[in-house]
Amino acid sequence: MKKVALVGSTGSIGRQVLNVIERHGDEFSLAAIVAHSSVKELEAQVEKFSPAYAALTDGEAAKTFSNKSKTAFFGGSDGGLRAIEECGADVIFVACGGFEGLKYSLKAAELGVVLALANKESLVCGGGLLMKKARRLVPVDSEHSALWQCLNFDKKAPFSRLIITASGGAFRGRRWEELSGVTPDLATAHPTWKMGAKITVDSATLLNKGFEVMEAHHLYGAPYEKIVAVIHPQSIVHSMVEFADGACLAQLSRPNMELPIQLALTYPQRLYTGLEPLDFSRGFSLDFSPLERGNYPMFDLALDCGKAGGILPTALNAASEVADGAFLKGAIPFTDIYTVCKEVVEKTENGEAESFARLAETDARSRALAQTVVKELTC
Ligand code: NDP
Ligand code: MG
């Protein structure tokens, strides 16, 4: 039985990890769960799964946690790290959002256990550091799981190109200039996937696709010129790998994160997911069109930062966390997400991403700068 520690258990991915654990209760046990401030939901999860450890990283929320079980509970900013360190898990599933995820990913690498990685910011911000340290990293993001499946679960297998598919997000087919008046409700209504708010907004701006190109660059050691992003509105082909002989392998399934989540925990075995198979008896079409530079400023900015490397991707990520948050609160228009991110990137002097401390300092500085830009835009 595999012991799983789950960081971000109350989020969109985290809840689906718990579904998988429940579905295959004979394969997995839950060693630890960590969330930030969702007290009631964490209490319910503790009651249902009786993990050995649980933690809430928000100190105030932690004070209100009522523990009716034998689960050891830690509160406060280091509580999550303590829980995953002490629980003796075989797999640490990092499913929290944001730069915060990197510290858990580095901890999993240090402990030498399997790191099932949904938190894309770990690779976007700390890909260079993490890939040197994490020997047992398993991808969860659907595109990177698809690539991994096409590479026969071998992250070092040779290929000629990686082709990453993009649904196009909530505003597919519309020009950026037309989007200044779109509301948070519209931006968070993703056509094919149900996800947390931040990643849904990033799907609408296409920043998410830029981040996924960076993820692929780090995970598969791919130079940027060997990674192509294409618009595929149906979200059935989750990504493709092209090989030297001209063959192109694709992974197809209905859009549902439980498949890549479960595979990260069971590979090379494929177990029942409950996912409805594709219905070829009815016939359907799959469309692809190029994701061209020039139409999506956030995608272009992400690629420029990825290619520049160093601390710029961390600055961009921090700016996007602040800008997306401001947009979701109705403080700035959708298109100003780009204004904020661009200004923060332009004001950041690039340098080596040599340590976690350097990245954390960049993250904090870029957030503060982004907040100043948001303030200027709103007064
Ligand atoms: P959500 O916003 O739905 O969930 C975030 C989770 O992280 C919550 O459980 C939250 O707890 C927890 N959390 C927040 N801060 C901390 C912290 N400091 N320490 C520990 N836990 C914390 O996000 P998603 O599930 O949508 O996304 C999670 C990650 O997976 C992101 O990096 C995203 O890009 C990536 N991803 C998501 C996909 C999806 O389908 N959702 C697909 C592919 C990748 P609380 O509830 O208490 O705030
Ligand atoms: Mg994805």
XYZ file of C-alpha atoms and ligand atoms in Angstrom:
428
model
C 0.000 0.000 0.000
C 1.399 3.410 -1.003
C 1.359 6.151 1.633
C 0.391 9.485 0.088
C 0.892 12.971 1.555
C -1.290 15.575 -0.147
C -0.569 19.309 -0.138
C -3.594 21.346 -1.245
C -6.208 18.754 -0.276
C -9.110 21.248 -0.316
C -8.461 22.537 -3.844
C -9.712 21.429 -7.240
C -6.827 18.988 -7.813
C -6.621 17.974 -4.145
C -10.259 16.858 -4.005
C -9.742 14.777 -7.124
C -6.661 13.148 -5.569
C -8.896 12.168 -2.660
C -11.432 10.700 -5.112
C -8.663 8.514 -6.543
C -7.534 7.423 -3.083
C -11.125 6.588 -2.175
C -11.687 4.717 -5.446
C -8.599 2.554 -4.902
C -8.590 2.293 -1.131
C -6.737 -1.042 -1.315
C -3.803 0.619 -3.149
C -3.339 3.819 -1.115
C -3.451 5.217 2.368
C -3.436 8.895 3.260
C -0.437 9.820 5.409
C -0.978 13.590 5.561
C -3.199 16.357 4.217
C -2.323 20.033 4.089
C -4.447 23.070 3.231
C -4.199 26.798 3.893
C -7.349 28.088 5.592
C -10.333 25.878 4.615
C -10.961 24.701 8.179
C -14.345 23.052 7.760
C -13.350 21.119 4.666
C -10.093 19.923 6.233
C -12.007 18.811 9.344
C -14.377 16.808 7.137
C -11.435 15.253 5.256
C -9.712 14.306 8.518
C -12.911 12.702 9.752
C -13.411 10.781 6.528
C -9.828 9.613 5.799
C -8.154 9.628 9.261
C -4.719 10.621 7.952
C -1.852 10.337 10.449
C -1.069 14.066 10.016
C -2.965 17.200 8.968
C -1.972 20.850 8.747
C -3.371 24.301 8.031
C -0.755 26.859 7.054
C -2.869 29.876 8.031
C -2.145 30.386 11.745
C -5.500 32.047 12.519
C -7.523 29.356 10.748
C -5.463 26.679 12.494
C -6.562 28.015 15.922
C -10.180 27.221 15.053
C -9.504 23.671 13.836
C -11.367 21.125 15.911
C -9.719 17.727 15.966
C -11.969 14.832 16.917
C -9.569 12.115 15.766
C -6.100 10.783 16.520
C -4.646 12.781 13.619
C -1.601 14.839 14.627
C -2.296 18.474 13.702
C 0.130 21.303 12.906
C -0.829 24.943 12.318
C 1.050 27.928 10.901
C 3.260 28.632 7.934
C 5.664 25.736 8.574
C 2.927 23.292 9.604
C 2.586 21.829 6.122
C 6.290 21.139 5.772
C 6.363 19.489 9.199
C 3.405 17.263 8.348
C 4.854 16.014 5.061
C 8.282 15.529 6.617
C 7.103 13.559 9.628
C 4.439 11.405 7.980
C 6.829 9.021 6.211
C 4.951 9.099 2.879
C 6.096 7.208 -0.222
C 4.593 9.890 -2.465
C 4.207 13.609 -1.827
C 1.481 15.044 -4.050
C 1.987 18.792 -4.419
C -1.385 20.199 -5.455
C -1.364 23.643 -3.878
C -1.276 26.702 -6.089
C 1.389 29.355 -6.540
C 5.032 29.915 -5.637
C 4.270 28.381 -2.210
C 4.333 24.961 -3.902
C 8.068 25.103 -4.589
C 9.084 24.635 -0.949
C 7.028 21.431 -0.727
C 8.454 20.151 -4.013
C 12.003 20.808 -2.832
C 11.202 19.033 0.434
C 9.941 15.962 -1.471
C 13.162 16.014 -3.517
C 15.265 16.292 -0.356
C 13.394 13.360 1.236
C 13.967 11.289 -1.926
C 10.307 10.209 -2.171
C 8.166 10.330 -5.326
C 7.025 13.865 -6.116
C 3.664 13.860 -7.933
C 3.666 17.413 -9.220
C 0.522 19.338 -10.107
C 1.911 22.683 -8.863
C 3.254 24.090 -12.118
C 4.826 27.110 -10.418
C 7.441 24.748 -8.919
C 8.807 24.202 -12.432
C 8.064 27.670 -13.808
C 9.923 29.381 -10.944
C 12.341 26.743 -9.714
C 12.629 24.314 -12.637
C 16.414 24.568 -12.820
C 16.842 23.922 -9.094
C 14.160 21.269 -8.811
C 15.190 19.163 -11.800
C 18.722 18.879 -10.372
C 17.383 17.629 -7.031
C 14.187 15.679 -7.768
C 15.119 12.240 -9.061
C 11.577 10.831 -8.794
C 9.335 13.520 -10.253
C 6.070 12.432 -11.866
C 4.059 14.968 -13.923
C 0.365 15.598 -13.229
C -0.551 18.560 -15.453
C -2.604 16.924 -18.224
C -0.374 18.038 -21.109
C 2.812 16.884 -19.398
C 1.229 13.623 -18.351
C 0.210 13.113 -22.006
C 3.793 13.764 -23.146
C 5.098 11.378 -20.495
C 2.644 8.685 -21.637
C 3.700 9.191 -25.282
C 7.344 8.896 -24.158
C 6.501 5.568 -22.520
C 6.941 7.032 -19.006
C 10.586 7.880 -19.773
C 11.335 11.595 -19.246
C 14.736 11.157 -20.926
C 13.482 9.398 -24.101
C 14.536 11.065 -27.375
C 11.985 13.041 -29.442
C 12.035 15.658 -32.193
C 9.246 17.939 -30.957
C 6.752 18.245 -28.130
C 3.343 19.496 -29.242
C 1.281 20.976 -26.414
C -2.429 21.480 -26.973
C -4.431 24.465 -25.687
C -8.197 24.769 -25.507
C -7.863 28.520 -26.073
C -9.613 29.318 -22.776
C -12.821 31.241 -22.203
C -12.155 33.840 -24.943
C -10.915 31.666 -27.780
C -11.239 33.397 -31.161
C -11.512 36.901 -29.678
C -8.783 39.507 -30.033
C -7.012 40.760 -26.904
C -8.062 44.397 -27.556
C -11.730 43.326 -27.405
C -11.398 41.894 -23.897
C -11.013 44.958 -21.669
C -14.641 44.776 -20.506
C -14.922 41.046 -19.747
C -16.030 40.166 -16.211
C -14.464 37.706 -13.726
C -17.530 35.477 -14.174
C -16.898 35.223 -17.906
C -13.153 34.682 -17.458
C -13.656 31.866 -14.951
C -16.120 29.954 -17.144
C -13.685 27.567 -18.846
C -15.195 25.792 -21.871
C -13.752 22.303 -21.190
C -12.022 22.045 -17.766
C -13.199 22.743 -14.180
C -10.234 24.182 -12.230
C -9.264 26.634 -9.477
C -9.762 30.376 -10.138
C -6.110 31.325 -10.758
C -5.419 28.692 -13.413
C -8.785 29.387 -15.094
C -7.919 33.086 -15.478
C -4.458 32.075 -16.737
C -6.141 29.823 -19.295
C -8.190 32.792 -20.495
C -5.079 34.999 -20.878
C -3.052 32.043 -22.275
C -0.424 32.649 -19.573
C -1.130 29.083 -18.501
C 0.015 27.802 -21.897
C 3.211 29.832 -21.627
C 3.795 28.295 -18.190
C 3.190 24.846 -19.643
C 5.828 25.409 -22.321
C 8.264 26.254 -19.491
C 7.179 23.138 -17.585
C 7.854 20.968 -20.647
C 11.237 22.640 -21.155
C 12.333 21.661 -17.649
C 10.651 18.262 -17.394
C 11.850 16.865 -20.713
C 15.058 18.892 -21.195
C 13.514 20.334 -24.372
C 15.007 23.437 -25.989
C 12.274 26.040 -26.579
C 12.462 25.655 -30.375
C 11.384 22.014 -29.971
C 8.162 22.884 -28.128
C 5.100 23.912 -30.112
C 1.725 24.999 -28.719
C -1.415 24.455 -30.814
C -5.051 25.405 -30.271
C -7.268 22.343 -30.000
C -10.745 23.437 -28.879
C -12.117 19.975 -28.026
C -9.494 19.219 -25.296
C -9.472 15.549 -26.317
C -5.842 15.307 -27.467
C -3.907 16.291 -24.362
C -0.539 16.658 -26.138
C 1.639 14.886 -28.688
C 5.231 13.819 -29.249
C 6.828 13.810 -32.669
C 9.756 11.440 -33.290
C 12.723 11.402 -35.706
C 10.981 9.046 -38.165
C 8.010 11.411 -38.560
C 5.683 9.431 -36.270
C 3.543 11.515 -33.932
C 1.996 9.890 -30.855
C -0.930 11.489 -29.058
C -2.819 10.761 -25.837
C -6.607 11.101 -26.131
C -9.287 11.021 -23.464
C -12.167 13.124 -22.243
C -10.979 16.203 -20.337
C -10.848 15.023 -16.722
C -7.907 15.499 -14.362
C -8.573 12.261 -12.509
C -6.853 10.337 -15.285
C -3.438 12.062 -15.036
C -3.803 12.329 -11.234
C -4.437 8.613 -10.875
C -1.754 7.639 -13.373
C 0.820 9.654 -11.423
C 0.007 7.409 -8.458
C -0.346 4.027 -10.211
C 1.942 4.120 -13.271
C 2.970 2.007 -15.089
C -0.336 0.363 -14.137
C -3.549 1.785 -15.567
C -6.517 1.237 -13.265
C -10.226 2.009 -13.586
C -11.042 5.735 -13.364
C -14.769 5.732 -14.053
C -14.037 7.978 -17.036
C -16.392 7.462 -19.976
C -14.442 6.232 -23.047
C -14.515 8.251 -26.274
C -17.476 7.254 -28.413
C -16.123 6.553 -31.911
C -19.491 5.100 -33.002
C -20.978 8.621 -33.059
C -18.116 10.256 -34.917
C -16.507 13.530 -33.890
C -13.899 15.922 -35.201
C -10.623 17.067 -33.752
C -9.409 20.506 -34.831
C -5.961 22.036 -34.551
C -4.747 25.517 -35.418
C -1.462 27.278 -34.683
C -1.134 29.333 -31.521
C 0.602 32.223 -33.200
C 2.735 34.799 -31.475
C 1.280 38.308 -31.637
C -2.322 37.413 -30.718
C -1.790 36.564 -27.060
C 0.430 39.046 -25.205
C 0.531 37.010 -21.968
C 1.626 33.900 -23.860
C 4.345 35.902 -25.629
C 5.514 37.478 -22.360
C 5.734 34.051 -20.728
C 7.778 32.635 -23.603
C 10.147 35.611 -23.503
C 10.609 35.135 -19.736
C 11.060 31.364 -20.130
C 13.712 31.810 -22.796
C 15.503 34.482 -20.756
C 15.434 32.120 -17.747
C 16.991 33.144 -14.407
C 14.608 34.920 -12.043
C 12.308 36.434 -14.718
C 9.776 33.563 -14.702
C 9.465 33.984 -10.918
C 8.876 37.727 -11.318
C 6.222 37.052 -13.955
C 4.506 34.427 -11.819
C 4.407 36.711 -8.764
C 3.026 39.572 -10.856
C 0.358 37.290 -12.312
C -0.749 36.133 -8.844
C -1.289 39.761 -7.804
C -2.809 40.880 -11.135
C -5.181 37.909 -11.412
C -6.279 38.509 -7.810
C -6.949 42.197 -8.532
C -8.942 41.294 -11.661
C -10.995 38.695 -9.781
C -11.867 41.313 -7.136
C -13.004 43.681 -9.892
C -10.180 46.167 -9.176
C -8.587 46.134 -12.648
C -9.840 45.217 -16.133
C -8.847 41.866 -17.650
C -6.392 43.416 -20.115
C -4.528 45.195 -17.290
C -3.330 41.782 -16.106
C -0.849 42.173 -18.949
C -0.060 45.817 -18.048
C 0.879 44.755 -14.498
C 2.898 41.696 -15.531
C 4.781 43.508 -18.287
C 5.760 46.377 -16.012
C 7.024 44.038 -13.281
C 9.048 41.989 -15.782
C 10.517 45.125 -17.379
C 11.548 46.500 -13.986
C 13.217 43.249 -12.920
C 16.928 43.000 -13.498
C 17.474 39.374 -14.438
C 19.925 37.220 -12.505
C 20.740 33.607 -11.653
C 18.033 31.491 -9.988
C 20.693 29.767 -7.934
C 18.835 29.154 -4.682
C 15.395 28.987 -3.112
C 16.272 32.070 -1.054
C 16.991 34.066 -4.219
C 13.669 32.977 -5.743
C 11.725 33.749 -2.555
C 13.269 37.216 -2.452
C 12.340 37.759 -6.131
C 8.803 36.537 -5.460
C 8.340 38.960 -2.532
C 9.865 41.933 -4.373
C 7.825 41.291 -7.532
C 4.584 40.973 -5.572
C 5.218 44.313 -3.869
C 5.991 45.930 -7.212
C 2.868 44.415 -8.789
C 0.764 45.765 -5.926
C 2.176 49.250 -6.529
C 1.317 49.008 -10.243
C -2.220 47.845 -9.409
C -2.608 50.801 -7.019
C -1.446 53.239 -9.709
C -3.926 51.761 -12.168
C -6.834 52.016 -9.756
C -6.408 55.617 -8.558
P -7.110 25.619 -5.968
O -7.040 27.089 -5.808
O -8.412 24.994 -6.285
O -6.545 24.901 -4.632
C -5.379 25.311 -3.991
C -5.113 24.439 -2.768
O -3.861 24.794 -2.168
C -6.166 24.575 -1.667
O -6.302 23.328 -1.026
C -5.495 25.581 -0.717
O -6.012 25.503 0.607
C -4.084 25.063 -0.767
N -3.051 26.031 -0.330
C -2.988 27.357 -0.575
N -1.881 27.875 0.000
C -1.231 26.848 0.591
C -0.032 26.736 1.342
N 0.724 27.793 1.608
N 0.336 25.512 1.794
C -0.436 24.418 1.544
N -1.583 24.457 0.852
C -1.973 25.665 0.382
O -6.015 25.268 -7.068
P -6.026 24.101 -8.162
O -6.324 22.797 -7.505
O -6.810 24.524 -9.345
O -4.500 24.119 -8.651
C -3.450 23.635 -7.830
C -2.167 23.580 -8.665
O -2.330 22.611 -9.705
C -1.828 24.899 -9.364
O -0.441 25.030 -9.428
C -2.392 24.701 -10.766
O -1.715 25.482 -11.736
C -2.122 23.224 -10.972
N -3.007 22.586 -11.940
C -4.369 22.599 -11.727
C -5.245 22.008 -12.635
C -6.702 21.952 -12.362
O -7.424 21.273 -13.097
N -7.218 22.594 -11.336
C -4.729 21.363 -13.853
C -3.298 21.357 -13.957
C -2.485 21.950 -13.036
P -7.307 26.389 1.067
O -8.503 25.741 0.446
O -7.307 26.253 2.529
O -7.065 27.793 0.578
Mg -2.557 21.870 -18.195
